[in-house]
């Protein structure tokens, strides 16, 4: 776990904050010091927007703590949650896609702490810091893979399988052990799950209630604990095991 | 249109083949000569596989002519068509995603001609050739954007809208004018459309038959002409106009 930084002034940040993160793991301390000296740190309350879809991509980000929800809005105003991003990951890396606007909106799904840098430094980072380019490529590869999995799920799976796979994905990405099972570590509503799985709020509620009766999950309005992950794996169908 | 190369030995290829393509447009002729001297050219019959999902990514590709269909297969054997790639585009660029295997299968949707290079040259290309890295990033950005659009469509649109949007996308990417309208330039079956839109063959057939009666499309087993594109735009719904 990363240290809890709440109101970190950047020059007080310890270099060890970055040395364990893949994009920076090959660098020496003076290099990391330079990177931190150029960074801005910021705390975001749950629900606040880090950047919006279509906005000029003037900074790129590293998530130190919390969870970022990547959201797109359709022309008719429906929201789609494309993915969740956890601590230690780069995001808003529009320059890696040769874009000058952000392709989606980033919202703090829980309280978040970020570092960010002006986009003009991207080229310097790629050219000067060994492993940084590879790691940003790896991030894109992982996101692309996740999107392909989502497309496959949406195109071939039944709603029940999709909702089960969605819960499993969040448990794998950011589950924490609690007394009764594994809790998804950020607030998650039934509405959020419907926006992740392309189904209705009604269907999500019906499924979660059924699974609750069967002892597979426990849920409150904003929290979900998976109490029988192996049964969710079965429900997610063969494609859930890709 | 690119020249029709059928059995091109690489050292006979003209430099002008590449000078007009974005990844190479900033280079001088000696640089392009070096790149061509390192390339292997190959023709693929319609339906043949260029590389398979999960195979070691030992080469990266440039499509000179034809259309590449990017396919994933689910654990239960269902095929999903993720996207189509047209002439002049890089594909199989696993190193740009820091992957050592191909994330999907590439099939020749029509007769194709490719150039390819051993993956060990990727780093050289990125480091030595101005614009090459930016252009490969732009390719990734476009693919990621397309995938986000697909996820949005699958999650929020009705089947009729999805099929209409799918036809429009192919018309925009690779339509050619014919007497009665715009023809999708590569062979496309109803099964292919069902694999692109996550619906059944039966539904695709029903929709195409209805649209044929209404004078919106004309289709044979492997060819589709859109005779009234403006009506397809309406059918694709507001999200089709993203």
CSV table of C-alpha atoms in Angstrom, one decimal:
chain,number,residue,atom,x,y,z
A,1,UNK,CA,0.0,0.0,0.0
A,2,UNK,CA,1.1,3.5,-0.7
A,3,UNK,CA,1.4,6.0,2.1
A,4,UNK,CA,-1.6,8.1,2.8
A,5,UNK,CA,-0.8,11.5,1.5
A,6,UNK,CA,-3.6,14.0,2.1
A,7,UNK,CA,-2.2,17.4,1.5
A,8,UNK,CA,1.3,16.6,0.3
A,9,UNK,CA,3.4,19.5,-0.8
A,10,UNK,CA,5.5,17.9,-3.5
A,11,UNK,CA,8.9,18.9,-2.2
A,12,UNK,CA,8.1,17.0,1.0
A,13,UNK,CA,7.3,13.8,-0.9
A,14,UNK,CA,9.8,11.1,-0.3
A,15,UNK,CA,11.5,9.5,-3.3
A,16,UNK,CA,10.5,6.1,-2.1
A,17,UNK,CA,7.0,7.0,-3.1
A,18,UNK,CA,8.0,6.4,-6.7
A,19,UNK,CA,10.8,3.9,-6.6
A,20,UNK,CA,8.5,1.0,-6.2
A,21,UNK,CA,6.2,2.0,-9.1
A,22,UNK,CA,6.9,0.3,-12.4
A,23,UNK,CA,7.2,3.5,-14.5
A,24,UNK,CA,10.0,4.8,-12.2
A,25,UNK,CA,11.5,1.6,-10.8
A,26,UNK,CA,14.6,1.7,-13.0
A,27,UNK,CA,15.6,5.3,-12.0
A,28,UNK,CA,18.1,6.5,-9.5
A,29,UNK,CA,17.2,8.9,-6.7
A,30,UNK,CA,18.4,12.1,-8.3
A,31,UNK,CA,16.2,11.3,-11.4
A,32,UNK,CA,13.2,10.7,-9.1
A,33,UNK,CA,13.9,13.9,-7.2
A,34,UNK,CA,13.9,15.8,-10.5
A,35,UNK,CA,10.6,14.1,-11.5
A,36,UNK,CA,9.0,14.9,-8.1
A,37,UNK,CA,10.2,18.5,-8.3
A,38,UNK,CA,8.3,18.9,-11.5
A,39,UNK,CA,5.1,17.3,-10.2
A,40,UNK,CA,2.0,18.8,-8.7
A,41,UNK,CA,0.2,16.7,-6.1
A,42,UNK,CA,-3.5,17.0,-5.5
A,43,UNK,CA,-6.2,15.4,-3.4
A,44,UNK,CA,-9.6,14.8,-5.0
A,45,UNK,CA,-12.8,14.2,-3.0
A,46,UNK,CA,-14.9,11.2,-3.9
A,47,UNK,CA,-17.0,12.1,-6.9
A,48,UNK,CA,-14.9,15.0,-8.2
A,49,UNK,CA,-13.7,15.2,-11.7
A,50,UNK,CA,-10.0,15.1,-12.5
A,51,UNK,CA,-10.4,15.9,-16.2
A,52,UNK,CA,-13.3,15.7,-18.7
A,53,UNK,CA,-13.7,13.9,-22.0
A,54,UNK,CA,-12.7,16.2,-24.8
A,55,UNK,CA,-10.8,18.7,-22.6
A,56,UNK,CA,-7.4,19.8,-23.7
A,57,UNK,CA,-4.9,17.3,-22.4
A,58,UNK,CA,-2.6,19.6,-20.6
A,59,UNK,CA,-1.3,17.3,-17.9
A,60,UNK,CA,-0.6,13.6,-17.4
A,61,UNK,CA,-1.3,11.8,-14.1
A,62,UNK,CA,0.0,9.1,-11.7
A,63,UNK,CA,-2.5,7.8,-9.2
A,64,UNK,CA,-0.9,7.5,-5.8
A,65,UNK,CA,-3.9,6.5,-3.8
A,66,UNK,CA,-7.6,5.8,-4.4
A,67,UNK,CA,-9.5,4.6,-7.5
A,68,UNK,CA,-10.2,6.5,-10.7
A,69,UNK,CA,-13.4,5.7,-12.7
A,70,UNK,CA,-13.1,6.3,-16.4
A,71,UNK,CA,-16.4,7.4,-17.8
A,72,UNK,CA,-17.8,8.2,-21.2
A,73,UNK,CA,-21.2,9.9,-21.8
A,74,UNK,CA,-23.3,9.1,-24.8
A,75,UNK,CA,-25.0,11.8,-26.9
A,76,UNK,CA,-28.2,11.0,-25.1
A,77,UNK,CA,-26.6,11.4,-21.7
A,78,UNK,CA,-26.2,7.8,-20.7
A,79,UNK,CA,-23.0,7.1,-18.8
A,80,UNK,CA,-20.7,4.2,-19.5
A,81,UNK,CA,-17.9,3.2,-17.1
A,82,UNK,CA,-15.1,2.0,-19.3
A,83,UNK,CA,-12.8,0.9,-16.5
A,84,UNK,CA,-11.3,1.5,-13.0
A,85,UNK,CA,-7.7,2.5,-12.4
A,86,UNK,CA,-5.9,1.6,-9.2
A,87,UNK,CA,-3.0,3.1,-7.3
A,88,UNK,CA,0.4,3.2,-8.9
A,89,UNK,CA,-0.9,3.5,-12.4
A,90,UNK,CA,-0.5,6.3,-15.0
A,91,UNK,CA,-3.6,7.8,-16.4
A,92,UNK,CA,-4.6,10.7,-18.7
A,93,UNK,CA,-1.7,9.8,-20.8
A,94,UNK,CA,-3.1,11.3,-24.0
A,95,UNK,CA,0.3,12.0,-25.5
A,96,UNK,CA,1.0,8.2,-25.6
A,97,UNK,CA,-2.0,8.1,-28.0
A,98,UNK,CA,-0.8,11.2,-29.9
A,99,UNK,CA,-4.0,12.9,-28.8
A,100,UNK,CA,-4.3,16.5,-27.5
A,101,UNK,CA,-7.6,15.9,-25.8
A,102,UNK,CA,-8.6,13.4,-23.1
A,103,UNK,CA,-10.6,10.5,-24.6
A,104,UNK,CA,-12.8,10.1,-21.5
A,105,UNK,CA,-13.7,11.6,-18.2
A,106,UNK,CA,-11.7,10.7,-15.0
A,107,UNK,CA,-13.7,10.8,-11.8
A,108,UNK,CA,-12.5,10.0,-8.3
A,109,UNK,CA,-14.4,6.8,-7.3
A,110,UNK,CA,-13.1,7.2,-3.8
A,111,UNK,CA,-10.9,9.9,-2.3
A,112,UNK,CA,-7.8,10.1,-4.6
A,113,UNK,CA,-4.3,11.5,-4.5
A,114,UNK,CA,-2.5,12.2,-7.7
A,115,UNK,CA,0.7,13.5,-9.0
A,116,UNK,CA,0.6,15.2,-12.4
A,117,UNK,CA,3.0,16.8,-14.8
A,118,UNK,CA,2.6,19.3,-17.7
A,119,UNK,CA,2.2,17.5,-21.0
A,120,UNK,CA,5.3,19.2,-22.5
A,121,UNK,CA,7.4,17.0,-20.2
A,122,UNK,CA,6.1,13.8,-21.7
A,123,UNK,CA,8.7,13.7,-24.5
A,124,UNK,CA,11.4,14.3,-21.9
A,125,UNK,CA,10.2,11.5,-19.7
A,126,UNK,CA,10.1,9.1,-22.6
A,127,UNK,CA,13.5,10.1,-23.9
A,128,UNK,CA,15.3,10.5,-20.6
A,129,UNK,CA,14.0,7.9,-18.2
A,130,UNK,CA,14.7,4.2,-18.9
A,131,UNK,CA,11.6,2.1,-18.6
A,132,UNK,CA,9.2,4.9,-18.6
A,133,UNK,CA,8.1,4.5,-22.3
A,134,UNK,CA,7.9,0.7,-21.9
A,135,UNK,CA,5.8,1.1,-18.8
A,136,UNK,CA,3.4,3.5,-20.5
A,137,UNK,CA,3.2,1.1,-23.4
A,138,UNK,CA,2.4,-1.7,-21.0
A,139,UNK,CA,-0.4,0.4,-19.4
A,140,UNK,CA,-1.9,1.0,-22.9
A,141,UNK,CA,-1.6,-2.7,-23.6
A,142,UNK,CA,-3.4,-3.6,-20.4
A,143,UNK,CA,-6.2,-1.1,-21.1
A,144,UNK,CA,-6.6,-2.3,-24.7
A,145,UNK,CA,-6.8,-5.9,-23.5
A,146,UNK,CA,-9.4,-4.9,-20.9
A,147,UNK,CA,-11.4,-3.2,-23.5
A,148,UNK,CA,-11.3,-6.2,-25.8
A,149,UNK,CA,-12.5,-8.4,-22.9
A,150,UNK,CA,-15.3,-5.9,-22.3
A,151,UNK,CA,-16.3,-6.0,-26.0
A,152,UNK,CA,-16.2,-9.8,-26.0
A,153,UNK,CA,-18.3,-10.0,-22.8
A,154,UNK,CA,-20.9,-7.5,-24.1
A,155,UNK,CA,-21.1,-9.2,-27.4
A,156,UNK,CA,-21.4,-12.8,-26.3
A,157,UNK,CA,-22.4,-13.1,-22.6
A,158,UNK,CA,-25.7,-13.1,-20.9
A,159,UNK,CA,-26.4,-10.3,-18.4
A,160,UNK,CA,-25.9,-12.6,-15.4
A,161,UNK,CA,-22.5,-13.6,-16.6
A,162,UNK,CA,-21.5,-10.0,-17.3
A,163,UNK,CA,-22.5,-8.8,-13.9
A,164,UNK,CA,-20.6,-11.7,-12.3
A,165,UNK,CA,-17.5,-11.0,-14.4
A,166,UNK,CA,-17.7,-7.3,-13.5
A,167,UNK,CA,-17.7,-8.0,-9.8
A,168,UNK,CA,-14.9,-10.5,-10.1
A,169,UNK,CA,-12.8,-8.0,-12.1
A,170,UNK,CA,-13.2,-5.4,-9.3
A,171,UNK,CA,-12.4,-8.0,-6.7
A,172,UNK,CA,-9.2,-9.0,-8.5
A,173,UNK,CA,-8.2,-5.4,-9.1
A,174,UNK,CA,-8.9,-3.9,-5.8
A,175,UNK,CA,-10.4,-6.4,-3.3
A,176,UNK,CA,-9.4,-6.3,0.3
A,177,UNK,CA,-10.0,-9.1,2.8
A,178,UNK,CA,-12.7,-8.5,5.4
A,179,UNK,CA,-14.2,-10.8,8.0
A,180,UNK,CA,-16.9,-12.2,5.6
A,181,UNK,CA,-15.1,-12.3,2.3
A,182,UNK,CA,-13.4,-9.9,-0.1
A,183,UNK,CA,-14.7,-6.3,-0.3
A,184,UNK,CA,-14.4,-4.1,-3.3
A,185,UNK,CA,-12.2,-1.3,-1.9
A,186,UNK,CA,-14.0,1.7,-3.4
A,187,UNK,CA,-17.7,2.8,-3.2
A,188,UNK,CA,-19.8,1.1,-5.8
A,189,UNK,CA,-23.5,1.4,-6.4
A,190,UNK,CA,-25.9,-0.7,-8.4
A,191,UNK,CA,-26.2,2.2,-10.8
A,192,UNK,CA,-22.4,2.0,-11.3
A,193,UNK,CA,-22.6,-1.7,-12.1
A,194,UNK,CA,-25.3,-1.1,-14.6
A,195,UNK,CA,-23.1,1.5,-16.3
A,196,UNK,CA,-20.3,-1.1,-16.4
A,197,UNK,CA,-22.3,-4.0,-17.8
A,198,UNK,CA,-24.7,-2.3,-20.2
A,199,UNK,CA,-27.8,-3.5,-18.4
A,200,UNK,CA,-30.6,-1.8,-16.4
A,201,UNK,CA,-30.5,-0.8,-12.7
A,202,UNK,CA,-33.5,-3.1,-12.3
A,203,UNK,CA,-31.6,-6.2,-13.6
A,204,UNK,CA,-28.6,-5.5,-11.4
A,205,UNK,CA,-30.7,-5.1,-8.3
A,206,UNK,CA,-32.6,-8.3,-9.1
A,207,UNK,CA,-29.3,-10.3,-9.6
A,208,UNK,CA,-27.6,-8.8,-6.4
A,209,UNK,CA,-30.7,-9.6,-4.3
A,210,UNK,CA,-30.7,-13.2,-5.6
A,211,UNK,CA,-27.0,-13.6,-5.0
A,212,UNK,CA,-27.4,-12.1,-1.5
A,213,UNK,CA,-30.1,-14.7,-0.7
A,214,UNK,CA,-27.8,-17.5,-2.0
A,215,UNK,CA,-24.9,-16.2,0.2
A,216,UNK,CA,-22.6,-15.2,-2.7
A,217,UNK,CA,-22.4,-11.5,-2.0
A,218,UNK,CA,-23.3,-9.0,0.8
A,219,UNK,CA,-24.1,-5.4,-0.3
A,220,UNK,CA,-25.1,-2.1,1.1
A,221,UNK,CA,-25.9,1.0,-1.0
A,222,UNK,CA,-22.3,1.7,-1.7
A,223,UNK,CA,-20.3,-1.3,-0.6
A,224,UNK,CA,-20.1,-4.9,-2.0
A,225,UNK,CA,-18.4,-7.9,-0.3
A,226,UNK,CA,-18.1,-11.1,-2.3
A,227,UNK,CA,-18.5,-13.9,0.2
A,228,UNK,CA,-18.3,-16.8,-2.2
A,229,UNK,CA,-15.9,-15.8,-5.1
A,230,UNK,CA,-15.7,-19.4,-6.5
A,231,UNK,CA,-19.4,-19.3,-7.1
A,232,UNK,CA,-19.1,-16.0,-8.9
A,233,UNK,CA,-16.5,-17.6,-11.1
A,234,UNK,CA,-18.9,-20.3,-12.1
A,235,UNK,CA,-21.7,-17.8,-12.7
A,236,UNK,CA,-19.3,-15.7,-14.9
A,237,UNK,CA,-19.2,-18.6,-17.4
A,238,UNK,CA,-16.3,-19.9,-19.4
A,239,UNK,CA,-15.4,-16.5,-20.9
A,240,UNK,CA,-14.9,-15.1,-17.3
A,241,UNK,CA,-11.9,-17.3,-17.1
A,242,UNK,CA,-10.0,-15.8,-20.1
B,1,UNK,CA,-5.1,3.7,-53.8
B,2,UNK,CA,-1.9,1.8,-53.4
B,3,UNK,CA,-0.3,0.0,-56.3
B,4,UNK,CA,-1.3,-3.6,-56.7
B,5,UNK,CA,1.7,-5.6,-55.6
B,6,UNK,CA,1.1,-9.3,-56.0
B,7,UNK,CA,4.4,-11.0,-55.7
B,8,UNK,CA,6.6,-8.1,-54.9
B,9,UNK,CA,10.2,-8.9,-54.1
B,10,UNK,CA,11.1,-6.2,-51.7
B,11,UNK,CA,14.1,-4.7,-53.4
B,12,UNK,CA,11.9,-4.0,-56.4
B,13,UNK,CA,9.5,-2.0,-54.3
B,14,UNK,CA,9.5,1.7,-55.1
B,15,UNK,CA,10.2,4.1,-52.2
B,16,UNK,CA,7.1,6.1,-53.2
B,17,UNK,CA,5.1,3.2,-51.8
B,18,UNK,CA,5.9,4.4,-48.3
B,19,UNK,CA,6.5,8.1,-48.6
B,20,UNK,CA,2.8,8.9,-48.7
B,21,UNK,CA,2.0,6.8,-45.6
B,22,UNK,CA,1.9,8.6,-42.2
B,23,UNK,CA,4.4,6.5,-40.3
B,24,UNK,CA,7.0,7.2,-43.0
B,25,UNK,CA,6.0,10.5,-44.4
B,26,UNK,CA,8.7,12.5,-42.6
B,27,UNK,CA,11.6,10.3,-43.8
B,28,UNK,CA,14.0,10.9,-46.7
B,29,UNK,CA,14.5,8.4,-49.5
B,30,UNK,CA,17.7,6.8,-48.1
B,31,UNK,CA,15.9,6.1,-44.8
B,32,UNK,CA,12.9,4.6,-46.6
B,33,UNK,CA,15.3,2.5,-48.8
B,34,UNK,CA,16.8,1.1,-45.5
B,35,UNK,CA,13.4,0.3,-44.2
B,36,UNK,CA,12.3,-1.4,-47.4
B,37,UNK,CA,15.6,-3.4,-47.5
B,38,UNK,CA,14.7,-4.8,-44.0
B,39,UNK,CA,11.1,-5.6,-44.9
B,40,UNK,CA,9.5,-8.9,-46.1
B,41,UNK,CA,6.6,-8.5,-48.4
B,42,UNK,CA,3.8,-11.1,-48.6
B,43,UNK,CA,0.5,-11.7,-50.3
B,44,UNK,CA,-2.3,-13.4,-48.3
B,45,UNK,CA,-5.3,-15.0,-49.9
B,46,UNK,CA,-8.7,-14.0,-48.6
B,47,UNK,CA,-9.5,-15.9,-45.4
B,48,UNK,CA,-5.9,-16.7,-44.6
B,49,UNK,CA,-4.4,-15.9,-41.2
B,50,UNK,CA,-1.5,-13.5,-40.8
B,51,UNK,CA,-1.0,-14.2,-37.2
B,52,UNK,CA,-2.9,-15.8,-34.3
B,53,UNK,CA,-4.0,-14.5,-30.9
B,54,UNK,CA,-1.5,-15.5,-28.3
B,55,UNK,CA,1.3,-16.4,-30.8
B,56,UNK,CA,4.8,-15.0,-30.2
B,57,UNK,CA,4.8,-11.5,-31.7
B,58,UNK,CA,8.0,-11.9,-33.8
B,59,UNK,CA,7.1,-9.4,-36.6
B,60,UNK,CA,5.2,-6.1,-37.0
B,61,UNK,CA,3.2,-5.3,-40.1
B,62,UNK,CA,2.2,-2.6,-42.5
B,63,UNK,CA,-0.9,-3.3,-44.7
B,64,UNK,CA,-0.2,-2.1,-48.2
B,65,UNK,CA,-3.4,-3.4,-49.8
B,66,UNK,CA,-6.6,-5.2,-48.7
B,67,UNK,CA,-8.4,-5.3,-45.4
B,68,UNK,CA,-7.4,-7.1,-42.2
B,69,UNK,CA,-10.1,-8.4,-39.9
B,70,UNK,CA,-9.0,-8.5,-36.2
B,71,UNK,CA,-10.7,-11.4,-34.5
B,72,UNK,CA,-10.9,-12.8,-31.0
B,73,UNK,CA,-12.3,-16.2,-30.1
B,74,UNK,CA,-14.1,-16.8,-26.8
B,75,UNK,CA,-13.4,-19.9,-24.7
B,76,UNK,CA,-16.6,-21.4,-26.0
B,77,UNK,CA,-15.4,-20.9,-29.6
B,78,UNK,CA,-17.5,-17.8,-30.5
B,79,UNK,CA,-15.8,-15.3,-32.8
B,80,UNK,CA,-15.8,-11.6,-32.2
B,81,UNK,CA,-14.6,-9.2,-34.9
B,82,UNK,CA,-13.0,-6.4,-32.9
B,83,UNK,CA,-12.2,-4.1,-35.9
B,84,UNK,CA,-11.2,-3.9,-39.6
B,85,UNK,CA,-7.9,-2.3,-40.6
B,86,UNK,CA,-7.4,-0.7,-44.0
B,87,UNK,CA,-4.4,0.0,-46.3
B,88,UNK,CA,-1.6,2.2,-45.1
B,89,UNK,CA,-2.0,1.2,-41.4
B,90,UNK,CA,0.4,-0.5,-39.1
B,91,UNK,CA,-0.9,-3.6,-37.3
B,92,UNK,CA,0.4,-6.4,-35.1
B,93,UNK,CA,2.4,-3.7,-33.3
B,94,UNK,CA,2.6,-5.7,-30.1
B,95,UNK,CA,5.9,-3.9,-29.0
B,96,UNK,CA,3.9,-0.6,-28.8
B,97,UNK,CA,1.9,-2.3,-26.1
B,98,UNK,CA,5.0,-3.9,-24.4
B,99,UNK,CA,3.5,-7.3,-25.3
B,100,UNK,CA,5.4,-10.3,-26.6
B,101,UNK,CA,2.3,-12.1,-28.0
B,102,UNK,CA,-0.3,-10.8,-30.4
B,103,UNK,CA,-3.5,-9.8,-28.5
B,104,UNK,CA,-5.8,-11.0,-31.4
B,105,UNK,CA,-5.9,-12.9,-34.6
B,106,UNK,CA,-5.4,-11.1,-37.9
B,107,UNK,CA,-7.2,-12.6,-40.9
B,108,UNK,CA,-7.2,-11.3,-44.5
B,109,UNK,CA,-10.8,-10.2,-45.1
B,110,UNK,CA,-9.9,-9.8,-48.8
B,111,UNK,CA,-6.7,-10.5,-50.7
B,112,UNK,CA,-4.0,-8.6,-48.7
B,113,UNK,CA,-0.4,-7.4,-49.3
B,114,UNK,CA,1.7,-6.7,-46.3
B,115,UNK,CA,5.2,-5.6,-45.4
B,116,UNK,CA,6.6,-6.8,-42.2
B,117,UNK,CA,9.8,-6.4,-40.1
B,118,UNK,CA,11.3,-8.5,-37.3
B,119,UNK,CA,10.2,-7.2,-33.9
B,120,UNK,CA,13.9,-6.5,-32.9
B,121,UNK,CA,13.8,-3.6,-35.3
B,122,UNK,CA,10.9,-1.8,-33.5
B,123,UNK,CA,13.2,0.0,-31.1
B,124,UNK,CA,15.4,1.2,-33.9
B,125,UNK,CA,12.4,2.5,-35.9
B,126,UNK,CA,11.1,4.4,-32.9
B,127,UNK,CA,14.5,5.8,-32.0
B,128,UNK,CA,15.7,6.5,-35.6
B,129,UNK,CA,12.8,7.6,-37.6
B,130,UNK,CA,11.1,10.9,-36.9
B,131,UNK,CA,7.3,10.6,-36.7
B,132,UNK,CA,7.3,6.8,-36.5
B,133,UNK,CA,6.6,6.7,-32.8
B,134,UNK,CA,4.0,9.4,-33.0
B,135,UNK,CA,2.3,7.6,-35.8
B,136,UNK,CA,2.2,4.3,-34.0
B,137,UNK,CA,0.8,6.1,-31.0
B,138,UNK,CA,-1.8,7.7,-33.2
B,139,UNK,CA,-2.7,4.3,-34.5
B,140,UNK,CA,-3.2,3.0,-30.9
B,141,UNK,CA,-5.2,6.1,-30.0
B,142,UNK,CA,-7.5,5.5,-33.0
B,143,UNK,CA,-8.0,1.8,-32.1
B,144,UNK,CA,-8.6,2.6,-28.4
B,145,UNK,CA,-11.2,5.2,-29.5
B,146,UNK,CA,-12.9,2.7,-31.8
B,147,UNK,CA,-13.0,0.1,-29.0
B,148,UNK,CA,-14.5,2.7,-26.6
B,149,UNK,CA,-17.2,3.4,-29.2
B,150,UNK,CA,-17.9,-0.3,-29.6
B,151,UNK,CA,-18.3,-0.7,-25.8
B,152,UNK,CA,-20.6,2.3,-25.7
B,153,UNK,CA,-22.7,0.9,-28.6
B,154,UNK,CA,-22.9,-2.6,-27.1
B,155,UNK,CA,-23.8,-1.2,-23.7
B,156,UNK,CA,-26.4,1.3,-24.7
B,157,UNK,CA,-27.8,0.8,-28.2
B,158,UNK,CA,-30.5,-1.5,-29.5
B,159,UNK,CA,-29.5,-4.2,-32.0
B,160,UNK,CA,-31.0,-2.2,-35.0
B,161,UNK,CA,-28.9,0.9,-34.1
B,162,UNK,CA,-25.7,-1.3,-33.6
B,163,UNK,CA,-26.1,-3.0,-37.0
B,164,UNK,CA,-26.8,0.4,-38.7
B,165,UNK,CA,-23.7,1.9,-37.0
B,166,UNK,CA,-21.6,-1.1,-38.0
B,167,UNK,CA,-22.5,-0.7,-41.7
B,168,UNK,CA,-21.9,3.0,-41.6
B,169,UNK,CA,-18.4,2.5,-40.0
B,170,UNK,CA,-17.4,0.1,-42.8
B,171,UNK,CA,-18.8,2.5,-45.4
B,172,UNK,CA,-16.8,5.3,-43.9
B,173,UNK,CA,-13.6,3.3,-43.5
B,174,UNK,CA,-13.6,1.6,-46.9
B,175,UNK,CA,-16.6,2.4,-49.0
B,176,UNK,CA,-16.2,2.8,-52.7
B,177,UNK,CA,-18.7,4.5,-55.1
B,178,UNK,CA,-20.7,2.2,-57.3
B,179,UNK,CA,-23.7,2.9,-59.6
B,180,UNK,CA,-26.3,2.3,-56.9
B,181,UNK,CA,-24.6,3.7,-53.8
B,182,UNK,CA,-21.5,3.0,-51.7
B,183,UNK,CA,-20.2,-0.5,-51.6
B,184,UNK,CA,-18.2,-1.9,-48.6
B,185,UNK,CA,-14.9,-2.7,-50.4
B,186,UNK,CA,-14.2,-6.1,-48.8
B,187,UNK,CA,-16.3,-9.3,-48.7
B,188,UNK,CA,-18.7,-9.2,-45.7
B,189,UNK,CA,-21.2,-11.8,-44.7
B,190,UNK,CA,-24.2,-11.7,-42.4
B,191,UNK,CA,-22.3,-13.9,-40.1
B,192,UNK,CA,-19.4,-11.3,-40.0
B,193,UNK,CA,-21.9,-8.6,-39.1
B,194,UNK,CA,-23.3,-10.7,-36.3
B,195,UNK,CA,-19.7,-11.2,-35.0
B,196,UNK,CA,-19.2,-7.4,-35.1
B,197,UNK,CA,-22.4,-6.4,-33.4
B,198,UNK,CA,-22.9,-9.1,-30.8
B,199,UNK,CA,-26.2,-10.3,-32.2
B,200,UNK,CA,-27.5,-13.4,-33.9
B,201,UNK,CA,-27.3,-14.3,-37.6
B,202,UNK,CA,-31.1,-14.5,-37.6
B,203,UNK,CA,-31.4,-10.9,-36.4
B,204,UNK,CA,-28.9,-9.5,-38.9
B,205,UNK,CA,-30.7,-11.3,-41.7
B,206,UNK,CA,-34.0,-10.0,-40.6
B,207,UNK,CA,-32.7,-6.4,-40.5
B,208,UNK,CA,-30.9,-6.6,-43.8
B,209,UNK,CA,-34.0,-8.0,-45.5
B,210,UNK,CA,-36.2,-5.3,-44.1
B,211,UNK,CA,-33.7,-2.6,-45.1
B,212,UNK,CA,-33.4,-4.1,-48.6
B,213,UNK,CA,-37.2,-3.9,-49.0
B,214,UNK,CA,-37.1,-0.2,-47.9
B,215,UNK,CA,-34.3,0.6,-50.4
B,216,UNK,CA,-31.6,1.3,-47.8
B,217,UNK,CA,-29.2,-1.4,-48.7
B,218,UNK,CA,-28.6,-4.0,-51.5
B,219,UNK,CA,-26.8,-7.2,-50.5
B,220,UNK,CA,-25.6,-10.5,-51.9
B,221,UNK,CA,-24.0,-13.3,-49.9
B,222,UNK,CA,-20.6,-11.5,-49.6
B,223,UNK,CA,-21.2,-7.9,-50.8
B,224,UNK,CA,-23.2,-5.0,-49.3
B,225,UNK,CA,-24.0,-1.7,-51.0
B,226,UNK,CA,-25.5,1.1,-49.0
B,227,UNK,CA,-28.0,2.8,-51.3
B,228,UNK,CA,-29.4,5.4,-48.7
B,229,UNK,CA,-26.6,6.2,-46.2
B,230,UNK,CA,-28.6,9.1,-44.7
B,231,UNK,CA,-31.3,6.8,-43.7
B,232,UNK,CA,-28.8,4.5,-42.0
B,233,UNK,CA,-27.5,7.5,-40.1
B,234,UNK,CA,-31.0,8.1,-38.7
B,235,UNK,CA,-31.3,4.4,-37.9
B,236,UNK,CA,-28.0,4.3,-36.1
B,237,UNK,CA,-29.4,6.7,-33.5
B,238,UNK,CA,-27.8,9.7,-31.8
B,239,UNK,CA,-24.8,7.7,-30.6
B,240,UNK,CA,-24.0,6.8,-34.2
B,241,UNK,CA,-23.1,10.4,-34.8
B,242,UNK,CA,-20.4,10.5,-32.1
